[in-house]
Coordinates of C-alpha atoms in Angstrom, one line a residue:
Chain X
X1 CA -29.6 59.1 112.0
X2 CA -28.9 56.2 113.7
X3 CA -25.1 55.9 114.8
X4 CA -25.8 52.3 116.7
X5 CA -25.0 49.1 114.4
X6 CA -27.1 46.4 116.1
X7 CA -24.2 43.8 116.4
X8 CA -22.4 46.3 118.2
X9 CA -24.4 47.1 121.0
X10 CA -27.2 44.8 123.1
X11 CA -30.4 45.3 122.8
X12 CA -31.1 46.8 126.5
X13 CA -29.6 49.6 125.5
X14 CA -30.9 52.7 126.8
X15 CA -28.9 56.4 126.3
X16 CA -29.5 60.1 126.0
X17 CA -27.7 62.9 124.6
X18 CA -27.0 65.8 126.8
X19 CA -25.8 68.4 124.5
X20 CA -22.3 70.6 125.9
X21 CA -24.5 73.6 127.5
X22 CA -21.4 75.6 128.4
X23 CA -20.6 76.0 124.8
X24 CA -17.4 75.6 124.9
X25 CA -14.8 77.0 122.0
X26 CA -14.5 73.4 120.4
X27 CA -18.1 72.9 119.5
X28 CA -17.7 69.5 120.1
X29 CA -21.1 67.6 121.6
X30 CA -20.6 65.8 124.7
X31 CA -23.0 62.4 125.1
X32 CA -23.2 60.8 127.5
X33 CA -24.3 57.2 127.6
X34 CA -26.6 55.5 130.6
X35 CA -25.6 52.8 129.7
X36 CA -27.0 49.4 130.8
X37 CA -25.5 46.3 129.1
X38 CA -22.9 48.3 127.1
X39 CA -19.5 46.7 127.5
X40 CA -16.7 49.3 128.4
X41 CA -14.8 48.5 125.2
X42 CA -17.9 49.3 123.1
X43 CA -18.2 52.2 125.4
X44 CA -15.3 53.4 125.5
X45 CA -15.0 53.5 121.8
X46 CA -18.6 54.9 121.1
X47 CA -17.2 57.8 123.8
X48 CA -13.8 58.7 122.0
X49 CA -15.8 57.9 118.2
X50 CA -17.9 61.3 119.9
X51 CA -14.9 63.2 119.8
X52 CA -13.6 62.9 116.0
X53 CA -14.1 65.1 113.4
X54 CA -17.4 63.7 111.3
X55 CA -15.7 62.6 108.3
X56 CA -13.2 60.0 110.3
X57 CA -16.7 59.1 112.0
X58 CA -18.2 56.8 109.7
X59 CA -14.7 55.0 108.8
X60 CA -14.9 54.0 112.3
X61 CA -18.0 52.2 112.5
X62 CA -18.6 49.0 111.7
X63 CA -14.4 48.1 111.8
X64 CA -12.8 46.1 114.3
X65 CA -13.0 46.9 118.0
X66 CA -9.2 47.0 118.1
X67 CA -7.9 49.0 115.1
X68 CA -10.2 51.1 115.8
X69 CA -9.7 51.9 119.6
X70 CA -6.0 53.1 118.9
X71 CA -7.1 54.9 115.8
X72 CA -9.2 56.9 118.2
X73 CA -6.7 57.2 121.2
X74 CA -4.1 58.9 119.2
X75 CA -6.8 61.4 118.9
X76 CA -7.5 62.4 122.2
X77 CA -4.0 64.1 122.6
X78 CA -5.8 67.1 121.3
X79 CA -9.2 66.5 123.2
X80 CA -7.9 66.4 127.1
X81 CA -10.1 69.4 128.2
X82 CA -13.3 68.4 127.0
X83 CA -12.5 64.9 128.5
X84 CA -11.8 66.7 131.9
X85 CA -15.1 68.6 131.6
X86 CA -16.6 65.3 130.7
X87 CA -15.9 64.2 134.8
X88 CA -17.2 67.4 136.1
X89 CA -21.1 66.9 134.0
X90 CA -21.1 63.8 135.3
X91 CA -21.6 65.1 139.1
X92 CA -23.6 67.4 138.4
X93 CA -26.1 66.9 135.8
X94 CA -28.8 65.0 137.3
X95 CA -29.6 62.3 134.7
X96 CA -26.6 61.0 134.7
X97 CA -26.0 58.6 137.3
X98 CA -22.7 58.2 139.3
X99 CA -22.1 54.9 137.5
X100 CA -21.4 56.1 133.5
X101 CA -17.7 56.7 133.3
X102 CA -15.3 55.7 131.1
X103 CA -11.7 55.2 130.9
X104 CA -9.6 56.6 128.2
X105 CA -6.3 56.3 128.2
X106 CA -3.1 57.3 125.7
X107 CA -1.1 56.0 123.5
X108 CA 1.7 58.1 123.6
X109 CA 4.5 57.9 125.6
X110 CA 4.1 61.7 125.8
X111 CA 5.3 63.2 129.4
X112 CA 2.3 65.1 128.8
X113 CA -0.3 62.5 129.1
X114 CA -2.7 62.4 131.3
X115 CA -5.0 59.9 132.0
X116 CA -8.3 60.7 133.0
X117 CA -9.8 58.1 134.9
X118 CA -13.5 58.0 135.6
X119 CA -15.9 56.0 137.7
X120 CA -16.8 52.9 136.6
X121 CA -19.5 50.9 138.6
X122 CA -21.6 49.1 136.3
X123 CA -21.4 45.4 136.0
X124 CA -20.5 44.8 132.9
X125 CA -21.0 41.4 130.4
X126 CA -18.1 39.6 130.8
X127 CA -17.3 39.4 127.6
X128 CA -14.3 41.4 126.8
X129 CA -13.6 43.3 130.7
X130 CA -11.0 42.0 133.0
X131 CA -12.0 44.5 135.7
X132 CA -15.2 44.0 136.9
X133 CA -17.5 45.2 140.1
X134 CA -13.6 47.9 140.9
X135 CA -13.6 51.3 141.5
X136 CA -11.2 53.6 140.2
X137 CA -9.9 56.1 141.5
X138 CA -7.7 59.2 140.4
X139 CA -5.3 59.5 143.4
X140 CA -2.5 62.4 142.7
X141 CA 0.4 61.3 145.1
X142 CA 3.5 63.6 145.6
X143 CA 5.0 60.9 146.4
X144 CA 6.8 59.9 142.6
X145 CA 9.9 61.4 142.2
X146 CA 10.3 64.1 139.5
X147 CA 12.3 61.3 137.3
X148 CA 9.5 58.7 137.5
X149 CA 6.4 58.6 136.7
X150 CA 5.5 55.2 137.0
X151 CA 1.9 54.1 137.8
X152 CA 0.0 50.9 136.8
X153 CA -2.3 50.7 134.1
X154 CA -5.5 50.6 134.6
X155 CA -7.1 50.0 131.6
X156 CA -9.6 47.8 131.7
X157 CA -9.3 46.9 128.5
X158 CA -7.7 43.7 126.8
X159 CA -5.8 45.9 123.9
X160 CA -4.4 48.0 125.7
X161 CA -3.4 45.8 129.1
X162 CA -0.2 44.9 127.2
X163 CA 1.0 49.0 126.5
X164 CA 3.3 50.4 128.7
X165 CA 2.2 53.9 129.5
X166 CA 3.8 56.3 131.7
X167 CA 1.5 58.3 133.9
X168 CA 1.7 61.3 136.4
X169 CA -0.6 59.6 138.8
X170 CA -0.6 56.8 141.0
X171 CA -3.5 54.9 139.9
X172 CA -5.0 52.8 143.1
X173 CA -7.9 50.5 142.3
X174 CA -10.2 49.9 145.1
X175 CA -12.0 46.4 145.7
X176 CA -14.9 45.8 145.8
X177 CA -16.7 46.8 149.4
X178 CA -13.8 48.9 149.9
X179 CA -14.3 52.4 151.0
X180 CA -13.6 54.9 148.1
X181 CA -13.0 58.0 149.8
X182 CA -10.3 59.8 149.2
X183 CA -8.5 59.0 152.9
X184 CA -8.8 55.4 152.7
X185 CA -7.0 54.9 149.0
X186 CA -4.2 57.5 149.9
X187 CA -3.9 54.9 152.9
X188 CA -3.8 51.9 150.7
X189 CA -1.2 53.6 148.4
X190 CA 0.7 54.2 151.6
X191 CA 0.5 50.2 152.6
X192 CA 1.6 49.6 149.4
X193 CA 4.4 51.2 149.5
X194 CA 5.6 50.1 152.9
X195 CA 4.6 46.7 152.0
X196 CA 6.9 47.0 148.6
X197 CA 9.7 48.0 151.3
X198 CA 9.5 45.5 153.5
X199 CA 10.0 42.7 150.7
X200 CA 13.1 44.7 149.2
X201 CA 14.3 44.3 153.5
X202 CA 13.6 41.0 152.4
X203 CA 15.5 39.9 150.0
X204 CA 18.4 41.9 152.4
X205 CA 17.7 39.7 155.4
X206 CA 18.3 36.1 155.3
X207 CA 16.0 33.7 156.6
X208 CA 13.4 35.8 155.8
X209 CA 11.6 34.2 153.5
X210 CA 10.0 31.7 155.9
X211 CA 8.6 34.1 158.1
X212 CA 5.2 35.5 156.0
X213 CA 3.4 39.0 157.7
X214 CA 4.2 42.1 158.9
X215 CA 5.6 41.0 162.5
X216 CA 6.7 37.5 161.7
X217 CA 9.6 39.8 159.5
X218 CA 9.7 43.2 161.5
X219 CA 10.5 40.4 164.0
X220 CA 13.0 38.9 162.2
X221 CA 14.9 42.7 161.0
X222 CA 15.2 43.4 164.1
X223 CA 16.4 40.2 165.6
X224 CA 19.4 40.7 162.6
X225 CA 20.0 44.0 163.5
X226 CA 20.2 43.5 167.1
X227 CA 22.8 40.5 166.3
X228 CA 24.6 43.0 163.6
X229 CA 25.1 45.5 166.6
X230 CA 26.1 42.0 168.9
X231 CA 28.5 41.2 166.6
X232 CA 30.5 45.1 165.9
X233 CA 30.2 44.7 169.7
X234 CA 32.0 41.5 170.1
X235 CA 34.9 42.4 166.9
X236 CA 35.1 45.2 168.4
X237 CA 35.8 43.4 171.8
X238 CA 38.7 41.0 170.2
X239 CA 40.3 44.1 168.6
X240 CA 40.4 45.9 171.7
X241 CA 42.6 43.1 172.8
X242 CA 44.4 42.9 170.3
X243 CA 45.2 45.9 169.3
X244 CA 49.0 46.3 170.6
X245 CA 49.8 43.7 167.9
X246 CA 47.8 46.5 165.2
X247 CA 49.6 49.0 166.3
X248 CA 52.9 46.7 165.5
X249 CA 52.0 45.8 162.6
X250 CA 51.2 49.7 162.0
X251 CA 54.9 50.8 162.8
X252 CA 56.2 47.7 160.4
X253 CA 56.0 49.0 157.3
X254 CA 54.8 45.5 156.1
X255 CA 52.0 45.2 153.8
X256 CA 51.4 41.8 152.8
X257 CA 49.6 41.2 156.1
X258 CA 47.1 43.7 155.6
X259 CA 46.2 42.2 152.2
X260 CA 45.7 39.0 153.6
X261 CA 43.2 41.1 155.6
X262 CA 40.9 43.0 153.3
X263 CA 41.6 40.3 149.9
X264 CA 40.5 44.1 147.4
X265 CA 41.6 46.3 149.3
X266 CA 44.6 47.4 146.8
X267 CA 47.6 47.2 147.8
X268 CA 48.9 50.8 147.8
X269 CA 45.8 51.8 150.0
X270 CA 47.6 49.6 153.1
X271 CA 51.0 51.3 152.0
X272 CA 49.3 54.7 152.6
X273 CA 48.3 53.5 155.8
X274 CA 51.8 52.8 156.5
X275 CA 52.7 56.6 155.3
X276 CA 49.9 58.2 157.5
X277 CA 51.0 56.3 160.7
X278 CA 54.9 56.4 160.4
X279 CA 54.5 59.8 158.7
X280 CA 55.2 62.6 161.3
X281 CA 51.7 62.8 163.1
X282 CA 51.4 66.4 164.8
X283 CA 50.8 64.9 168.0
X284 CA 49.0 67.6 169.9
X285 CA 46.8 68.5 167.5
X286 CA 45.8 65.6 166.3
X287 CA 42.6 64.9 168.7
X288 CA 39.9 64.7 166.1
X289 CA 40.0 63.2 162.4
X290 CA 39.6 66.1 160.4
X291 CA 38.5 66.4 157.3
X292 CA 41.6 68.2 156.5
X293 CA 42.9 64.9 157.5
X294 CA 41.3 62.4 155.0
X295 CA 41.9 65.4 152.0
X296 CA 45.8 65.7 153.0
X297 CA 46.1 62.4 153.2
X298 CA 44.3 62.0 149.2
X299 CA 46.4 64.4 148.1
X300 CA 49.5 63.0 148.8
X301 CA 49.0 60.0 147.6
X302 CA 47.2 61.5 144.1
X303 CA 50.6 63.5 144.5
X304 CA 52.8 60.9 144.3
X305 CA 54.2 58.8 141.8
X306 CA 54.2 55.8 143.4
X307 CA 51.1 54.2 141.8
X308 CA 51.9 51.4 139.2
X309 CA 48.0 50.3 138.9
X310 CA 46.1 52.1 137.4
X311 CA 43.2 50.5 139.0
X312 CA 44.3 52.2 142.3
X313 CA 44.2 55.3 140.9
X314 CA 40.9 55.2 139.6
X315 CA 39.8 53.8 142.6
X316 CA 41.5 56.6 144.9
X317 CA 40.4 59.4 142.9
X318 CA 36.6 57.5 143.6
X319 CA 37.1 57.2 146.9
X320 CA 39.1 61.2 146.6
X321 CA 36.0 62.3 145.6
X322 CA 34.1 60.6 147.9
X323 CA 35.4 62.4 150.7
X324 CA 36.3 65.5 149.2
X325 CA 32.6 66.4 148.7
X326 CA 32.0 65.6 152.5
X327 CA 35.0 67.7 153.5
X328 CA 33.8 70.8 150.7
X329 CA 30.5 70.9 152.1
X330 CA 32.1 70.9 155.9
X331 CA 34.6 73.4 154.6
X332 CA 31.4 75.7 152.9
X333 CA 29.5 75.7 156.3
X334 CA 32.5 76.4 158.4
X335 CA 33.1 79.5 156.9
Chain V
X1 CA 27.5 46.1 145.6
X2 CA 25.2 48.0 143.5
X3 CA 21.4 48.4 144.6
X4 CA 19.5 45.4 142.3
X5 CA 17.0 44.5 141.7
X6 CA 15.7 47.3 144.3
X7 CA 13.6 49.9 143.6
X8 CA 14.6 52.2 145.9
X9 CA 18.4 52.4 146.1
X10 CA 20.3 51.0 148.7
X11 CA 23.8 51.2 147.1
X12 CA 26.3 50.6 149.4
X13 CA 30.3 51.2 149.1
X14 CA 33.2 48.7 148.4
X15 CA 34.5 47.4 150.9
X16 CA 37.9 48.8 151.0
X17 CA 36.5 51.9 151.7
X18 CA 35.1 51.0 154.7
X19 CA 38.4 49.2 155.9
X20 CA 39.9 52.9 154.9
X21 CA 37.8 55.0 156.9
X22 CA 37.7 52.1 160.4
X23 CA 41.5 52.3 159.8
X24 CA 41.7 55.9 159.9
X25 CA 39.6 56.1 162.7
X26 CA 41.6 53.4 164.5
X27 CA 45.1 55.0 163.4
X28 CA 43.8 58.4 165.0
X29 CA 42.6 56.3 168.5
X30 CA 45.9 54.7 169.1
X31 CA 47.1 58.3 169.0
X32 CA 45.2 59.1 172.3
X33 CA 44.9 55.9 174.7
X34 CA 48.5 54.1 175.0
X35 CA 48.3 50.7 175.5
X36 CA 49.7 50.7 179.5
X37 CA 46.7 51.0 181.2
X38 CA 44.8 47.6 181.1
X39 CA 42.6 48.7 183.6
X40 CA 40.6 50.8 181.5
X41 CA 39.6 48.3 178.9
X42 CA 35.9 49.0 179.1
X43 CA 37.0 52.3 178.0
X44 CA 39.0 51.0 174.6
X45 CA 36.4 49.2 174.1
X46 CA 33.9 51.7 174.1
X47 CA 36.4 54.1 172.1
X48 CA 36.8 51.6 169.2
X49 CA 32.9 50.3 169.1
X50 CA 32.3 53.4 168.6
X51 CA 35.2 54.6 166.2
X52 CA 33.8 51.6 164.5
X53 CA 29.9 53.5 164.0
X54 CA 31.9 56.5 163.4
X55 CA 34.0 55.1 160.6
X56 CA 31.0 53.0 159.0
X57 CA 28.8 56.5 159.0
X58 CA 31.6 58.0 157.2
X59 CA 32.3 55.6 155.0
X60 CA 28.2 54.8 154.3
X61 CA 27.9 58.2 152.9
X62 CA 28.6 60.6 155.4
X63 CA 25.5 62.8 155.6
X64 CA 23.5 61.8 152.9
X65 CA 22.0 59.5 154.7
X66 CA 19.1 59.6 157.9
X67 CA 21.0 56.9 160.2
X68 CA 24.4 57.9 159.4
X69 CA 23.3 62.2 160.2
X70 CA 22.1 61.0 163.4
X71 CA 24.9 58.6 164.3
X72 CA 27.8 61.3 163.3
X73 CA 25.6 64.2 165.5
X74 CA 25.3 61.6 168.4
X75 CA 29.2 61.3 168.7
X76 CA 29.7 64.5 168.6
X77 CA 27.1 65.8 170.9
X78 CA 28.7 63.0 173.6
X79 CA 32.6 63.7 173.3
X80 CA 33.9 66.7 171.4
X81 CA 37.6 64.7 171.1
X82 CA 37.3 61.9 168.7
X83 CA 34.2 63.0 166.5
X84 CA 34.5 66.8 165.0
X85 CA 31.4 67.2 162.6
X86 CA 31.2 70.1 160.3
X87 CA 28.4 72.7 162.0
X88 CA 25.9 72.6 159.6
X89 CA 23.8 76.2 159.4
X90 CA 20.6 74.7 158.8
X91 CA 19.3 72.2 161.5
X92 CA 18.6 69.1 160.4
X93 CA 14.7 69.1 159.1
X94 CA 12.7 66.2 160.6
X95 CA 9.7 66.1 159.5
X96 CA 5.6 66.2 160.2
X97 CA 5.0 64.0 163.4
X98 CA 1.4 63.4 162.4
X99 CA 3.4 61.6 159.4
X100 CA 4.2 59.0 161.5
X101 CA 0.7 57.4 162.5
X102 CA 2.5 56.4 166.2
X103 CA -1.3 54.5 166.5
X104 CA -1.1 52.1 163.4
X105 CA 2.4 50.6 164.0
X106 CA 3.5 49.6 167.4
X107 CA 5.7 47.3 166.1
X108 CA 8.5 49.6 164.6
X109 CA 8.9 51.6 167.3
X110 CA 11.8 48.6 168.6
X111 CA 12.8 49.5 164.5
X112 CA 13.0 53.1 165.5
X113 CA 15.1 52.1 168.7
X114 CA 17.7 50.1 167.2
X115 CA 18.2 52.4 163.9
X116 CA 20.0 55.3 164.9
X117 CA 18.0 58.2 163.9
X118 CA 14.7 56.3 163.8
X119 CA 12.6 58.3 166.2
X120 CA 11.9 61.3 163.4
X121 CA 11.0 59.2 160.6
X122 CA 8.1 58.3 159.0
X123 CA 7.8 53.8 158.3
X124 CA 8.7 53.8 154.6
X125 CA 11.6 56.4 155.3
X126 CA 12.6 53.7 158.2
X127 CA 12.6 50.7 155.9
X128 CA 14.6 52.7 153.4
X129 CA 16.9 53.5 156.1
X130 CA 16.7 49.7 157.4
X131 CA 18.3 48.5 154.8
X132 CA 21.2 50.5 154.3
X133 CA 21.7 50.5 157.4
X134 CA 21.6 46.7 157.6
X135 CA 24.3 46.9 154.7
X136 CA 26.1 49.0 155.7
X137 CA 26.7 46.5 159.1
X138 CA 27.2 43.5 157.8
X139 CA 29.9 45.6 155.3
X140 CA 31.6 46.9 158.7
X141 CA 31.3 43.5 160.5
X142 CA 33.2 42.1 157.5
X143 CA 36.3 44.4 157.5
X144 CA 36.4 44.0 161.5
X145 CA 36.3 40.4 161.0
X146 CA 39.3 40.3 158.3
X147 CA 41.2 42.7 160.7
X148 CA 40.7 40.4 163.6
X149 CA 41.4 37.1 161.4
X150 CA 44.6 39.0 160.0
X151 CA 45.8 40.2 163.4
X152 CA 44.7 36.7 165.7
X153 CA 47.8 34.9 166.5
X154 CA 48.3 32.4 164.7

């Protein structure tokens, strides 16, 4: 039976059929194709076709590639194990070169999708394929957090490149001529992560756009951090000079000056600060900035009914919660 | 001030959180150092600076961030008067040294010296912490600038 229609495949085609020697529970036949000039699209289609139950099989033949692929891919959810065993065979079986590989992706966005990326080495014809001369390897990294299962789409076909899928693994592409062993690919993944973070830093640090390259950017960042620290030191010197005035102002129950300083500081906060200093600090005990102090401040703030603005209440609540989590942990650890 | 378009979370609390903490620390300082000794300006400057850093570390998330945690640890070690940090039962765990790969990155060494706690992080984590540290530092600078402007004689 001729499963190929001549118009879909190139003339110089050779393949070999190998039956599944292991005889799995589900009696599927696995076909290994030694492709010479097969495009990946057709190869995948062919491969997926072989997984199909036979009645649908003939329908698929001869129809358009895109719809076929999508339909066929939907069946793949059940056949993960078989496809996984594919990979084992390709290394064991001698008649299959390392180059025979396919890449199958799933359409569904389930979380238990697994992408089986096989190695694809051969240069294919340029008609449908984007990725040529590239090797792929699946790298399982533990860098992903549990919540985000992101990865790059590595489907070479044009149809599925538009679909956004979620994966468990980070797929790293190795370019031609570069090493593909595990370590170097992990290194590359790490380097890309690092560069991503450097880009984030670039957004934060002003003036980083002009300099390119990692070293220049690092220098800029270091300069910026140093300048910020020097600013802090300079301002603290200024404050030390102004400190008597600070005390003077704090003793006065004037909120307006402080409001002028911090425009987005709500009025009640500054009021409360006055309360803090004006109220009786037990000076003999007040040697350290306890969490308990903060707690008491917040409780007095929340207990009092002076607040009129609801925004302040929400704000104080959030502040209180922020501080409270720290204090709770501190209390737990102290006991 | 949210994380914006960063894939890494570098959110920083609002300005008034920093202001609150800083003023609290300052008011605590005030009770300890009387301003009758002009000779000890250096001391005062140092204390204010330390208060600034400590309050920044507190405001920026307490012990949730590596840099703030190590800052508070440093402050607690040196001078136990001003800062009382809760003693943790479990020691702060440092990542394994081999992850840091010191061969490849001599450039990050300076950054490690600048950012508190940088010596124990791997490089990608260092970048995250640097970003957060920069944001908090700039916030603290703004707060202090506001204070200085408000209090300086007009």
